[in-house]
Coordinates of C-alpha atoms in Angstrom, one line a residue:
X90 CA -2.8 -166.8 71.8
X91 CA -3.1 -166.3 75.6
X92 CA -4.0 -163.3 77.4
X93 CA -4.2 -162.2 81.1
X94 CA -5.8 -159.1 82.7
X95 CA -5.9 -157.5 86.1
X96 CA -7.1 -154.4 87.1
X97 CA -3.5 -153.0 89.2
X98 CA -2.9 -151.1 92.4
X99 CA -5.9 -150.1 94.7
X100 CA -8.4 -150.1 91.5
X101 CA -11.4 -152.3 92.1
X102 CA -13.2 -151.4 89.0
X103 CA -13.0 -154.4 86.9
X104 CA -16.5 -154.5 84.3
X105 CA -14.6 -152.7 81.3
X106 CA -11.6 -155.3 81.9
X107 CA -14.2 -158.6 81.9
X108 CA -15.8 -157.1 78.8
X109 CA -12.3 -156.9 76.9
X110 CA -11.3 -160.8 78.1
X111 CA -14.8 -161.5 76.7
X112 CA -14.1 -160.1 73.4
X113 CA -10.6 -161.3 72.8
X114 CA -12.1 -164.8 73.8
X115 CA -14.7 -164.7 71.4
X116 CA -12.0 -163.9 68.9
X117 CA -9.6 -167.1 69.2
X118 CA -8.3 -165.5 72.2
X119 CA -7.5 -168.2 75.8
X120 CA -8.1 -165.7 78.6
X121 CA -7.3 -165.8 82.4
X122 CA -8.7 -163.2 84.9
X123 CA -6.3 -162.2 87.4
X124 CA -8.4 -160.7 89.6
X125 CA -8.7 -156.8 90.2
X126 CA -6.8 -154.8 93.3
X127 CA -3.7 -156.6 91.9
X128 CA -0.3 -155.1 92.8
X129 CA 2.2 -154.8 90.1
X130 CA 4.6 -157.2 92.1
X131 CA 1.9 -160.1 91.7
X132 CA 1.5 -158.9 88.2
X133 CA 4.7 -159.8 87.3
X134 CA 4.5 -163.3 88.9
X135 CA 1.7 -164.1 87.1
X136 CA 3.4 -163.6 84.0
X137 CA 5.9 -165.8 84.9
X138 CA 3.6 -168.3 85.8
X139 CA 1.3 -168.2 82.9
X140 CA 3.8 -167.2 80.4
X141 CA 1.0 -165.3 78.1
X142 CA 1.3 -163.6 74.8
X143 CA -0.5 -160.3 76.2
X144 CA -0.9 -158.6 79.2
X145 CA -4.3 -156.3 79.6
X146 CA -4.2 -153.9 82.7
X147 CA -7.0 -151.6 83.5
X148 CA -6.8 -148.7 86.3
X149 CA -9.2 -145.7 86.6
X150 CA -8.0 -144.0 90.3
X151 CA -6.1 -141.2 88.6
X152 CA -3.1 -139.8 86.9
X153 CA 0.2 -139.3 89.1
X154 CA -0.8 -142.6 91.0
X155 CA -0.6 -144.6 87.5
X156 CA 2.0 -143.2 86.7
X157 CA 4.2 -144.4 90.2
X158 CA 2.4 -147.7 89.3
X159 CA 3.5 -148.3 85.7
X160 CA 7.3 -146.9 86.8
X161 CA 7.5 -149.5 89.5
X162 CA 5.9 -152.0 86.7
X163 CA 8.5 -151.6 83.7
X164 CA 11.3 -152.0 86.3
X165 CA 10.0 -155.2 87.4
X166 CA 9.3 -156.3 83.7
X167 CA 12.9 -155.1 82.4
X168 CA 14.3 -156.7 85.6
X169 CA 13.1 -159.9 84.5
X170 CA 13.1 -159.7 81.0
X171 CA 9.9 -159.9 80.0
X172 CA 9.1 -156.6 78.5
X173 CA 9.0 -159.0 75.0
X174 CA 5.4 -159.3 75.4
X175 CA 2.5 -157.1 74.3
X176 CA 1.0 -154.9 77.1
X177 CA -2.4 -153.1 76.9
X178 CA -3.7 -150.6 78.9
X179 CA -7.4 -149.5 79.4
X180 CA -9.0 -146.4 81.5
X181 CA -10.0 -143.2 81.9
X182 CA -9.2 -140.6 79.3
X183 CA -6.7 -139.5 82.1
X184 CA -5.0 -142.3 82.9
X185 CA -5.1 -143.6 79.4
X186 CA -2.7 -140.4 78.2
X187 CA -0.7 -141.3 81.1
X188 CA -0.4 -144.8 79.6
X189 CA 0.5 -143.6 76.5
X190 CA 4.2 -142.1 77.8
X191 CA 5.1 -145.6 78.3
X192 CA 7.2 -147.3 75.6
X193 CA 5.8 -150.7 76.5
X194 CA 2.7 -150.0 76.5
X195 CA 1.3 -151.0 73.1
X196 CA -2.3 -149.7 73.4
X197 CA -3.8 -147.6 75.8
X198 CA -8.0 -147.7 76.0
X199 CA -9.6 -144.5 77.0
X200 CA -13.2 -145.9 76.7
X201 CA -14.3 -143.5 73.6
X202 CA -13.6 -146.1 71.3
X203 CA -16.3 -148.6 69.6
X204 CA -16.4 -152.3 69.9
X205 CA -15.2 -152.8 66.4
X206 CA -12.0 -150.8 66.6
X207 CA -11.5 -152.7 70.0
X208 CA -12.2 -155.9 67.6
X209 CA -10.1 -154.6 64.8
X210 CA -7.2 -154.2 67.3
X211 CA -7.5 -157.7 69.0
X212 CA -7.6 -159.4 65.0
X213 CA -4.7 -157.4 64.3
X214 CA -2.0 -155.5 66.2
X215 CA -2.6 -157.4 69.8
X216 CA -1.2 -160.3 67.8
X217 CA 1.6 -158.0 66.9
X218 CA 1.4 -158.1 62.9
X219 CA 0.6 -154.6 62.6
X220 CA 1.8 -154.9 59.1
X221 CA -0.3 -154.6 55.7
X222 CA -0.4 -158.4 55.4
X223 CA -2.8 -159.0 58.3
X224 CA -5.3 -156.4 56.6
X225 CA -6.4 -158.3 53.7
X226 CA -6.2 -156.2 50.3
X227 CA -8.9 -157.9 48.3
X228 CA -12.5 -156.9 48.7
X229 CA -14.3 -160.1 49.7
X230 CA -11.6 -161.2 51.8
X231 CA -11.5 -157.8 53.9
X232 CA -15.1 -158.0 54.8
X233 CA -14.9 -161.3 56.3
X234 CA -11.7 -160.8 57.7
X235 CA -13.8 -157.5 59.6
X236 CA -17.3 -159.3 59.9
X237 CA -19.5 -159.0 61.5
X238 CA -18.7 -155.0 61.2
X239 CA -19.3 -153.7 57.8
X240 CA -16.5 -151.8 56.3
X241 CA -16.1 -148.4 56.6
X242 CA -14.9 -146.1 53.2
X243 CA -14.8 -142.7 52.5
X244 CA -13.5 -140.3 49.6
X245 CA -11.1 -138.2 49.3
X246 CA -10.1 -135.4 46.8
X247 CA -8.8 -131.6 47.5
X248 CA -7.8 -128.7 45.7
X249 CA -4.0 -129.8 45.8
X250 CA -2.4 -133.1 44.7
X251 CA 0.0 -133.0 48.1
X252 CA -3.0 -131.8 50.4
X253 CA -4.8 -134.8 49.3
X254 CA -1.5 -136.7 50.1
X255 CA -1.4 -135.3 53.5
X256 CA -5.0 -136.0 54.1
X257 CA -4.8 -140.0 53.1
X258 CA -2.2 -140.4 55.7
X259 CA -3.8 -138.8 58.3
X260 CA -7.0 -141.2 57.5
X261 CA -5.3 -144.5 57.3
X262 CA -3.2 -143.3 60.3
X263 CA -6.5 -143.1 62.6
X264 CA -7.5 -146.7 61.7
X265 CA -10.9 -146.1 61.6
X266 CA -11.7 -146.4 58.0
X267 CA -11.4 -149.8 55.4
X268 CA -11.9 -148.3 52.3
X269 CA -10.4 -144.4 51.0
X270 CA -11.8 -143.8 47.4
X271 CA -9.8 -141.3 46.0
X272 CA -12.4 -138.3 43.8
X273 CA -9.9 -136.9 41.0
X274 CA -11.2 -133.5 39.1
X275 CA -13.5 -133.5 36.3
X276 CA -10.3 -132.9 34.4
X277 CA -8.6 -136.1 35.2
X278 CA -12.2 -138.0 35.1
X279 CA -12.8 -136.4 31.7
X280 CA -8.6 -136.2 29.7
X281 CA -6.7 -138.0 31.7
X282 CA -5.5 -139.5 28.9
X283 CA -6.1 -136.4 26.2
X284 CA -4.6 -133.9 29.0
X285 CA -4.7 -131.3 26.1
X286 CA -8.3 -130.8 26.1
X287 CA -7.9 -130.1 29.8
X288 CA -8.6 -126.6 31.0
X289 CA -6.3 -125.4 33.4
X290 CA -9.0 -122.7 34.6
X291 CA -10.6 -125.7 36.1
X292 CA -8.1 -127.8 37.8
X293 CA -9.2 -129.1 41.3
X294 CA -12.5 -128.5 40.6
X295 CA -14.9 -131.5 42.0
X296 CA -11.7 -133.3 43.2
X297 CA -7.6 -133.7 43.4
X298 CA -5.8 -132.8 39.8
X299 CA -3.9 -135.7 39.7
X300 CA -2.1 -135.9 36.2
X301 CA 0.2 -138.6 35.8
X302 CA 0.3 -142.5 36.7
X303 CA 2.9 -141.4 39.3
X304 CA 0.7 -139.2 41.1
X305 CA -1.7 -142.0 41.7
X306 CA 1.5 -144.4 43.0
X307 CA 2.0 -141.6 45.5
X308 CA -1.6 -141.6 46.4
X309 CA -1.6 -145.4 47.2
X310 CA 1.6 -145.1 49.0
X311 CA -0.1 -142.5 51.9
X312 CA -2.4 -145.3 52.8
X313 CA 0.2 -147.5 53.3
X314 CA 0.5 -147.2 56.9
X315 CA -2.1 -147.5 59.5
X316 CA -4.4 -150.8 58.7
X317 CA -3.6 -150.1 55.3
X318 CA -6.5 -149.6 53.9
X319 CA -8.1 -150.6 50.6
X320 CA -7.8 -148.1 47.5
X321 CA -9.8 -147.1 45.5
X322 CA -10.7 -144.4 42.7
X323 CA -14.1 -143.1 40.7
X324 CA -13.8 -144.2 37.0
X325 CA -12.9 -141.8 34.0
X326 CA -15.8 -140.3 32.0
X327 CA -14.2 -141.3 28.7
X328 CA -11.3 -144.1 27.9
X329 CA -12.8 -146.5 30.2
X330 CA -11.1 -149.7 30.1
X331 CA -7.7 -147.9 30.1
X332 CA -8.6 -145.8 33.2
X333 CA -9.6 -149.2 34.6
X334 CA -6.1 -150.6 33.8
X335 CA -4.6 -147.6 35.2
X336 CA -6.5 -148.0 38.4
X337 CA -5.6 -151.4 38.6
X338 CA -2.2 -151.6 38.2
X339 CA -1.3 -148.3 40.5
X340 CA -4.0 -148.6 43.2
X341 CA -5.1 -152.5 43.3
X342 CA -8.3 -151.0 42.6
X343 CA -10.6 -151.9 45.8
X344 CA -13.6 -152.1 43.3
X345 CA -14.4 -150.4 39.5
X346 CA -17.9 -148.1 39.5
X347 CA -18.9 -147.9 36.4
X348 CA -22.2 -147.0 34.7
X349 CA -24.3 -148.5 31.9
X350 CA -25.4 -145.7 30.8
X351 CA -24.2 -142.5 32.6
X352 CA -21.1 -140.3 31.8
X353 CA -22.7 -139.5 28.2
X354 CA -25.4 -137.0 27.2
X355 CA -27.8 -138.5 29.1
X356 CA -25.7 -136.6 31.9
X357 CA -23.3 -134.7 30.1
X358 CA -20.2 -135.7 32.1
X359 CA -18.8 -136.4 29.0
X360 CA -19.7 -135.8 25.3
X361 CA -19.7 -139.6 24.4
X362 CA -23.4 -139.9 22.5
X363 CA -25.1 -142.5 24.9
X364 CA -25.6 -145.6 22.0
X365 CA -21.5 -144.8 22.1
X366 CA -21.3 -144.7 26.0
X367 CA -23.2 -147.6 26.5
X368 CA -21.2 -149.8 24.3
X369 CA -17.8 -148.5 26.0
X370 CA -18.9 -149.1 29.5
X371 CA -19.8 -152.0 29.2
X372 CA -16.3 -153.1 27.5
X373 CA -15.0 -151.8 30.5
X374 CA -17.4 -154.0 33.0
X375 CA -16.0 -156.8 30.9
X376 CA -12.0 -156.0 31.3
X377 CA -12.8 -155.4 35.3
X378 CA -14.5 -158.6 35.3
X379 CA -12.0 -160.6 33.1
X380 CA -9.2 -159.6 35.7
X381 CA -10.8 -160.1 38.6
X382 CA -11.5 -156.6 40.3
X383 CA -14.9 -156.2 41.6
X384 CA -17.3 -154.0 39.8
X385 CA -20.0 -151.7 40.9
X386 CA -22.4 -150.8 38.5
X387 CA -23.8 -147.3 39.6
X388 CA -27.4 -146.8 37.6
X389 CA -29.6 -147.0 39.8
X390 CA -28.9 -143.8 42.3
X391 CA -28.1 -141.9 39.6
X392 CA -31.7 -142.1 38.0
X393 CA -32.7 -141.5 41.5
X394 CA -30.7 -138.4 41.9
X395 CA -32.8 -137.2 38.9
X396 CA -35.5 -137.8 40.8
X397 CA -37.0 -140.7 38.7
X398 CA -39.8 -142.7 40.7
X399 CA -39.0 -145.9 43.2
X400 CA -39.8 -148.6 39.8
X401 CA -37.3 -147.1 37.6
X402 CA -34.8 -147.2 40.7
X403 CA -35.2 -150.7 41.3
X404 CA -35.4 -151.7 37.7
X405 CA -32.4 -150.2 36.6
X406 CA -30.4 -152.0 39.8
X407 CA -31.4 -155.4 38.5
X408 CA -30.4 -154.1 35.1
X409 CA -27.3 -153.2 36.4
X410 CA -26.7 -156.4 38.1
X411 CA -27.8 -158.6 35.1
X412 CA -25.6 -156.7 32.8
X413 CA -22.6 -156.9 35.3
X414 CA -23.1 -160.9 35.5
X415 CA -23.3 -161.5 32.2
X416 CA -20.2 -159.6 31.7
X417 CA -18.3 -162.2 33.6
X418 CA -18.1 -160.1 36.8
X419 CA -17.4 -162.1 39.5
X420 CA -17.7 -160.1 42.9
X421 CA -20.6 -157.1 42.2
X422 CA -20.8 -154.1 45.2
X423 CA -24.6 -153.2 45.3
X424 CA -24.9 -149.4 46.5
X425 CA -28.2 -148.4 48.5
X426 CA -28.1 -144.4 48.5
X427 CA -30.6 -143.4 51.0
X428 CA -33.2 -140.8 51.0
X429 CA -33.0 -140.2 47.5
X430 CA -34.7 -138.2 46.4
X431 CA -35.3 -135.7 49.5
X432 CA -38.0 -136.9 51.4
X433 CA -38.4 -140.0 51.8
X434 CA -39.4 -141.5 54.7
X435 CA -37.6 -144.1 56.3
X436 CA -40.2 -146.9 56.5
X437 CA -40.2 -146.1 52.2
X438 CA -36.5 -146.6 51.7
X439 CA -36.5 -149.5 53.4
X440 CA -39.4 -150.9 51.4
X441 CA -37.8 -149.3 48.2
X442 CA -34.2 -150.7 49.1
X443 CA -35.6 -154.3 50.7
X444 CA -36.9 -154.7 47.1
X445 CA -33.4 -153.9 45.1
X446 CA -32.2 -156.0 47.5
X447 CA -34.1 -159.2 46.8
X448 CA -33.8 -158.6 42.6
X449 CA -30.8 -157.7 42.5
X450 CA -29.4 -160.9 45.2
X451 CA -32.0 -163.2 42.7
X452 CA -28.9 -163.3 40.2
X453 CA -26.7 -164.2 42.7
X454 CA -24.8 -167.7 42.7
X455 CA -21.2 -169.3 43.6
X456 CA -20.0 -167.6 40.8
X457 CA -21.3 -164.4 41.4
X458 CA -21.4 -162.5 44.7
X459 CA -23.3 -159.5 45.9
X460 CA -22.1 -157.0 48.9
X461 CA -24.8 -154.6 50.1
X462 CA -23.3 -151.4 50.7
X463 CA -25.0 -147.9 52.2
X464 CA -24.6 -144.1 52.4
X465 CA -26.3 -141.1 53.1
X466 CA -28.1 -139.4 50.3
X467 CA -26.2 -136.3 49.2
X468 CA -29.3 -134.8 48.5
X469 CA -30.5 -135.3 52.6
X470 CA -27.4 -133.6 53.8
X471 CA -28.4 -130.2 55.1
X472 CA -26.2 -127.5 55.4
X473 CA -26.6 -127.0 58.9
X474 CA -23.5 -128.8 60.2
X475 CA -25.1 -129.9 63.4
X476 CA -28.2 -131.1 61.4
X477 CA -26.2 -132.9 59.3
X478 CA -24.6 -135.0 62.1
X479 CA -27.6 -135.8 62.9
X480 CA -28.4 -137.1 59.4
X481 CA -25.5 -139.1 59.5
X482 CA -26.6 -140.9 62.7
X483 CA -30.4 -141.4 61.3
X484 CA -30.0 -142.7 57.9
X485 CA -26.8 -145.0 59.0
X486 CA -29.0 -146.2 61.8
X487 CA -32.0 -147.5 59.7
X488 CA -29.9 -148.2 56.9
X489 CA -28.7 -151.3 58.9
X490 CA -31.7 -152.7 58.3
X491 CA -29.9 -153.8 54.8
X492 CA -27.4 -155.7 56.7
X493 CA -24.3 -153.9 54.7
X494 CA -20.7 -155.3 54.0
X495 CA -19.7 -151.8 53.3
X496 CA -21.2 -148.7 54.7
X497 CA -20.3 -145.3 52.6
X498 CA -20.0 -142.6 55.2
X499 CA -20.9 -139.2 53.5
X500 CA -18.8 -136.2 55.9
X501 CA -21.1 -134.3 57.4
X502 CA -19.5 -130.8 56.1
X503 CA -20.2 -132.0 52.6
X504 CA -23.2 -129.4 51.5
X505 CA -20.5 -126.5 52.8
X506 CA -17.6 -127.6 51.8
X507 CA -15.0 -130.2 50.4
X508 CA -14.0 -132.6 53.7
X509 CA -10.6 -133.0 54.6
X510 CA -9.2 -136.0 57.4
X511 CA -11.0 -134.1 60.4
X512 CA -14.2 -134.1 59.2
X513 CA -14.1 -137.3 57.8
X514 CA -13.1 -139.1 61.2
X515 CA -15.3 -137.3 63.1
X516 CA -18.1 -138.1 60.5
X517 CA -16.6 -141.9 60.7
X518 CA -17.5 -141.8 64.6
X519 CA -21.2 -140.9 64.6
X520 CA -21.9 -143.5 61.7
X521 CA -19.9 -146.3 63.1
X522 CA -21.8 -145.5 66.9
X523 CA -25.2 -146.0 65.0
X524 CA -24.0 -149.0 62.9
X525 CA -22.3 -151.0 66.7
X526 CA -26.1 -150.1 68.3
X527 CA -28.0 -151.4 64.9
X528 CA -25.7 -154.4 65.7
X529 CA -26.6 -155.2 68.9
X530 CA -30.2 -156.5 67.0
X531 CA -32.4 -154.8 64.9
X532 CA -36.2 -155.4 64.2
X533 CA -37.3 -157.7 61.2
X534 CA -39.0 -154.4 58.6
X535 CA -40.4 -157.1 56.6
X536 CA -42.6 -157.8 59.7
X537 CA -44.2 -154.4 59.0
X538 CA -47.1 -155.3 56.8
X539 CA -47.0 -152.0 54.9
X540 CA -43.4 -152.3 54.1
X541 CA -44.0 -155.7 53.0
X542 CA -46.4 -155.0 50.4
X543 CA -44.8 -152.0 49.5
X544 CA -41.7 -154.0 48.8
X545 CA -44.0 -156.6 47.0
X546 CA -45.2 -154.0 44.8
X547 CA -42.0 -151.9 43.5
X548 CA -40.6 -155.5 42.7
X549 CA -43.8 -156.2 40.6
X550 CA -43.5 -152.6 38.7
X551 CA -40.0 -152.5 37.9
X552 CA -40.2 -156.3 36.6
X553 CA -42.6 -154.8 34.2
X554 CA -40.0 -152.2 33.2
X555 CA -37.8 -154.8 32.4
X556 CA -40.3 -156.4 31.0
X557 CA -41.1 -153.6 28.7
X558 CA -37.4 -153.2 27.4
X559 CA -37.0 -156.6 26.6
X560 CA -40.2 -156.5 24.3
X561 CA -38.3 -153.7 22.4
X562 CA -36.5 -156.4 21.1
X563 CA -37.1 -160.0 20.7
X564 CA -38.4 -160.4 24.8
X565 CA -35.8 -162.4 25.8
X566 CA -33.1 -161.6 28.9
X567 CA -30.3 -161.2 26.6
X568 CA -32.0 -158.0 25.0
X569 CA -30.9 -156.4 28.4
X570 CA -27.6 -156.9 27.0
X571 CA -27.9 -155.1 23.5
X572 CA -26.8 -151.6 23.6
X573 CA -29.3 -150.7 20.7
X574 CA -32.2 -151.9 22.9
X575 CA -31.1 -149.7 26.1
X576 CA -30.9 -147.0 24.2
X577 CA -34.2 -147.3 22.7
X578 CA -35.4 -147.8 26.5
X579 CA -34.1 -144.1 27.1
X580 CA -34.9 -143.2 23.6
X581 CA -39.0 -143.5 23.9
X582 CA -38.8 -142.9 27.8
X583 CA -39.7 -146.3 29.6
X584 CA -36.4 -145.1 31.8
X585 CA -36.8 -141.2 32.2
X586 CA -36.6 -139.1 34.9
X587 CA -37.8 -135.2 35.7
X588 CA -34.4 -133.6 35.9
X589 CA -33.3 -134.9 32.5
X590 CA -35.7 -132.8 30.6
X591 CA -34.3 -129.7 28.4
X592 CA -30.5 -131.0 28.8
X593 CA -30.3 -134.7 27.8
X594 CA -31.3 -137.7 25.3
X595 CA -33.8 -138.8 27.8
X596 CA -37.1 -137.6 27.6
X597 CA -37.8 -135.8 30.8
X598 CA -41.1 -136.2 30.2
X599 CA -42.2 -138.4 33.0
X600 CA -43.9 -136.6 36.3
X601 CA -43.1 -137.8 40.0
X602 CA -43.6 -136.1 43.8
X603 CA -43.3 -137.5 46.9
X604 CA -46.4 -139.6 47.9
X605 CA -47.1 -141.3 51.5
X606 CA -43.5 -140.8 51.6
X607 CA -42.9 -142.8 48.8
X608 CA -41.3 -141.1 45.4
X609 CA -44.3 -141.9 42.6
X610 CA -44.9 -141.5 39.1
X611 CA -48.1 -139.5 38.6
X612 CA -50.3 -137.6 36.1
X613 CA -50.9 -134.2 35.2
X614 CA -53.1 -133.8 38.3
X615 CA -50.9 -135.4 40.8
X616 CA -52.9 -138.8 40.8
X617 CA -50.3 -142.0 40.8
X618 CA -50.2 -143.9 38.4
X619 CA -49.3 -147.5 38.1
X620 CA -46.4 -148.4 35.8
X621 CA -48.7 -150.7 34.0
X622 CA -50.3 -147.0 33.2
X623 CA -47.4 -145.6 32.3
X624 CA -45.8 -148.1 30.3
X625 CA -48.8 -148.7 28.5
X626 CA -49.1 -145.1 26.8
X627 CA -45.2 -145.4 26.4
X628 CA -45.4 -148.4 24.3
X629 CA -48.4 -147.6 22.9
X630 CA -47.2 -144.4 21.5
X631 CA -44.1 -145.8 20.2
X632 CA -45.5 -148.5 18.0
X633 CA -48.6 -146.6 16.9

């Protein structure tokens, strides 16, 4: 496609124009620079002479003066019948709204947008197929049709079914996000498909009360508008492969997260007995896998959000992964939930995360692909609305140092209350301006020697944990796949955690804190431990 741009009237100011041209060349664009100072009358004979496929204009001088300009200029271009093409408009935030009146004006820049959106726009509506074809609606496909940006998802789910409704549109209407996961109550989560056991006290609670297959075929039909976005939804607690075959056939679900092990007494979102749980999930990682729908497998951040130490973490990711491949999953989403637990430092997490990374991309191959994608810890949000803006910014910032496909931006409002479309755009903002400045080139943390052994180290300890499970069994890799076996793990506390004790099957006997910024298992006294320590008296005590 060809595209010519000129600064109009008496503006000079011509540096946010050559920056455009340079973008939309660098994406399959031929450009021509008219020149800036241009008067609409030469404007219009350089269409005509170069015939292009859009027009960019830029002017900054002010308001009433555009408008004369842009009058004159849709006269000229209806005179001569070439008001056909695609017309862009970028400026001040003043002389932008005054572009916006104008009905051939197809875009209007007001210089508060980031380079991806500016990207986004050139891939798809400058070529005027604003229509859902042109946003791909498969997973792998989207991020590469967006790459080198990362998408960009968020979740949705309010007291009301039609507030939720209301909200969705609003979000794919902005254009800013790739990915809405819809958050259903526990009611849904839980009976969906028993909706007698629901009780009604609790409807909305955690999320939106949708009840019927319809209500989530109205839920896919807000998003599509906008750059109709990809849908998805948080699995069911029980009945798993027929919530997944709900999801799929009402919201082409984006991608399935389900646990190995969660949503069972070991957390008690559900009642299922964890030997029982385990057995069921992973039926449904099969079915998700068998048709094709990518599959995220979400054990690792929850035994982090019980505070279990950085080796159990990373073990339970390439646990996760190996149990997902085997499965026959074919596309896997990795999640990285930073700064969890609290405290952290950042030069930790990215040691701790740098080694899920490289276990959990060691089972990757042609037939199995692996997209990184990041959030902000729930657990680092403060309350403090402004504070957690600035969270936002921080953790999305060095969280780039994963080099995400997807980025999960948590709304900053999300300690205080459930967020609705505002919140979540303006959340959407700060993380995307920290993820376009990461872009521009970020430092190499494996250079940092500390980080680099660190990493080495939390690789080493949670091989050992898998290590350990394995010789519950037999010792080979497919124990990892034996439901009896992962419950043993759990069972005699090689995976435990501090928050699990009094309420669950797990143990809850293990100790960790916060060391050198690091989360640690350690003794009675506070002294670390290895996990050759730990597992030792673990194993010991269970065969003695």
């Amino acid at each position: 496609m060809k595209m010519i741009g000129a600064s109009i009237g008496s503006c000079v100011h011509n540096v946010g124009l050559l920056n455009f041209l340079n973008l939309a060349r660098q994406n399959g664009y031929e450009t021509l620079y008219i020149g800036s100072a241009v008067p609409v009358e030469k404007l219009v004979e350089e269409i005509e002479k170069h015939d292009p496929d859009v027009v960019a204009m830029s002017y900054r001088l002010g308001a009433e003066a555009l408008k004369n300009l842009l009058e004159t200029l849709e006269r000229l271009l209806k005179e001569r019948d070439l008001l056909r093409k695609t017309y862009i408009f970028g400026g001040t935030v003043e002389t932008a709204n005054v572009a916006r009146t104008f009905s051939f004006i197809s875009k209007a820049f007001d210089g508060t947008e980031e380079v991806d959106e500016i990207v986004m726009f050139l891939r798809g509506e400058a070529r005027k197929l604003q229509k859902m074809e042109v946003y791909p609606q498969k997973l792998g496909e989207r991020i590469k049709f967006k790459s080198p940006f990362p998408l960009i998802r968020h979740h949705i789910g309010l007291q009301t079914l039609e507030e939720t409704i209301r909200e969705i549109e609003k979000m794919a209407d902005s254009q800013l996000l790739d990915v809405i996961s819809i958050a259903p109550d526990q009611n849904c989560q839980q009976f969906f498909f028993e909706p007698e056991k629901m009780d009604p006290k609790q409807d909305g609670a955690g999320g939106a009360p949708i009840r019927t297959k319809e209500d989530f075929v109205k839920l896919y039909q807000a998003s599509r508008r906008g750059n109709y976005p990809l849908v998805r939804c948080y699995a069911g607690t029980r009945h798993m492969v027929e919530f997944s075959k709900l999801l799929k056939e009402t919201l082409n679900n984006a991608w399935a997260a389900i646990p190995v092990m969660w949503y069972s007494d070991l957390d008690r979102r559900s009642d299922r007995p964890l030997l029982e749980a385990i057995k069921e999930n992973m039926e449904a990682i099969r079915w998700n896998g068998e048709n094709d729908v990518p599959v995220e497998v979400t054990d690792s951040h929850q035994w982090a959000l019980r505070l279990a130490h950085d080796a159990v973490e990373v073990a339970t990711a390439y646990l996760a992964t190996f149990v997902a491949k085997k499965l026959g999953v074919k596309e896997y989403v990795q999640q990285f939930m930073l700064e969890t637990p609290l405290g952290l430092s950042p030069r930790a997490d990215i040691a701790k995360m740098i080694a899920k990374r490289e276990l959990v991309e060691s089972l990757a191959d042609e037939n199995f692909r692996v997209y990184r994608m990041i959030r902000t810890g729930l657990m680092s949000m403060p309350a403090d609305l402004d504070a957690a803006k600035g969270q936002i910014g921080v953790s999305m910032f060095y969280g780039m140092a994963l080099e995400p496909h997807i980025v999960h931006v948590v709304a900053y409002c999300e300690s205080v209350k459930r967020a609705t479309a505002k919140e979540i755009i303006e959340s959407v903002k700060i993380a995307r301006r920290a993820i376009n400045v990461a872009l521009r080139s970020f430092p190499d943390p494996l250079a940092d020697p500390w980080i680099k052994g660190e990493k080495e180290r939390i690789k080493e300890e949670a091989l050992q944990i898998i290590d350990a499970i394995k010789s519950i069994g037999g010792g080979s890799d497919e124990e990892l796949l034996n439901p009896e076996i992962l419950f043993e793990a759990v069972k005699i506390g090689i995976l435990d955690a501090p928050a699990l004790k009094g309420f669950s099957v797990a143990k809850g006997e293990v100790k960790t804190a916060i060391v050198d910024g690091q989360c640690r298992c350690v003794d009675e006294n506070g002294r670390v431990m290895t996990e050759k320590e730990r597992l030792a008296k673990i194993l010991g005590r269970s065969r003695g």
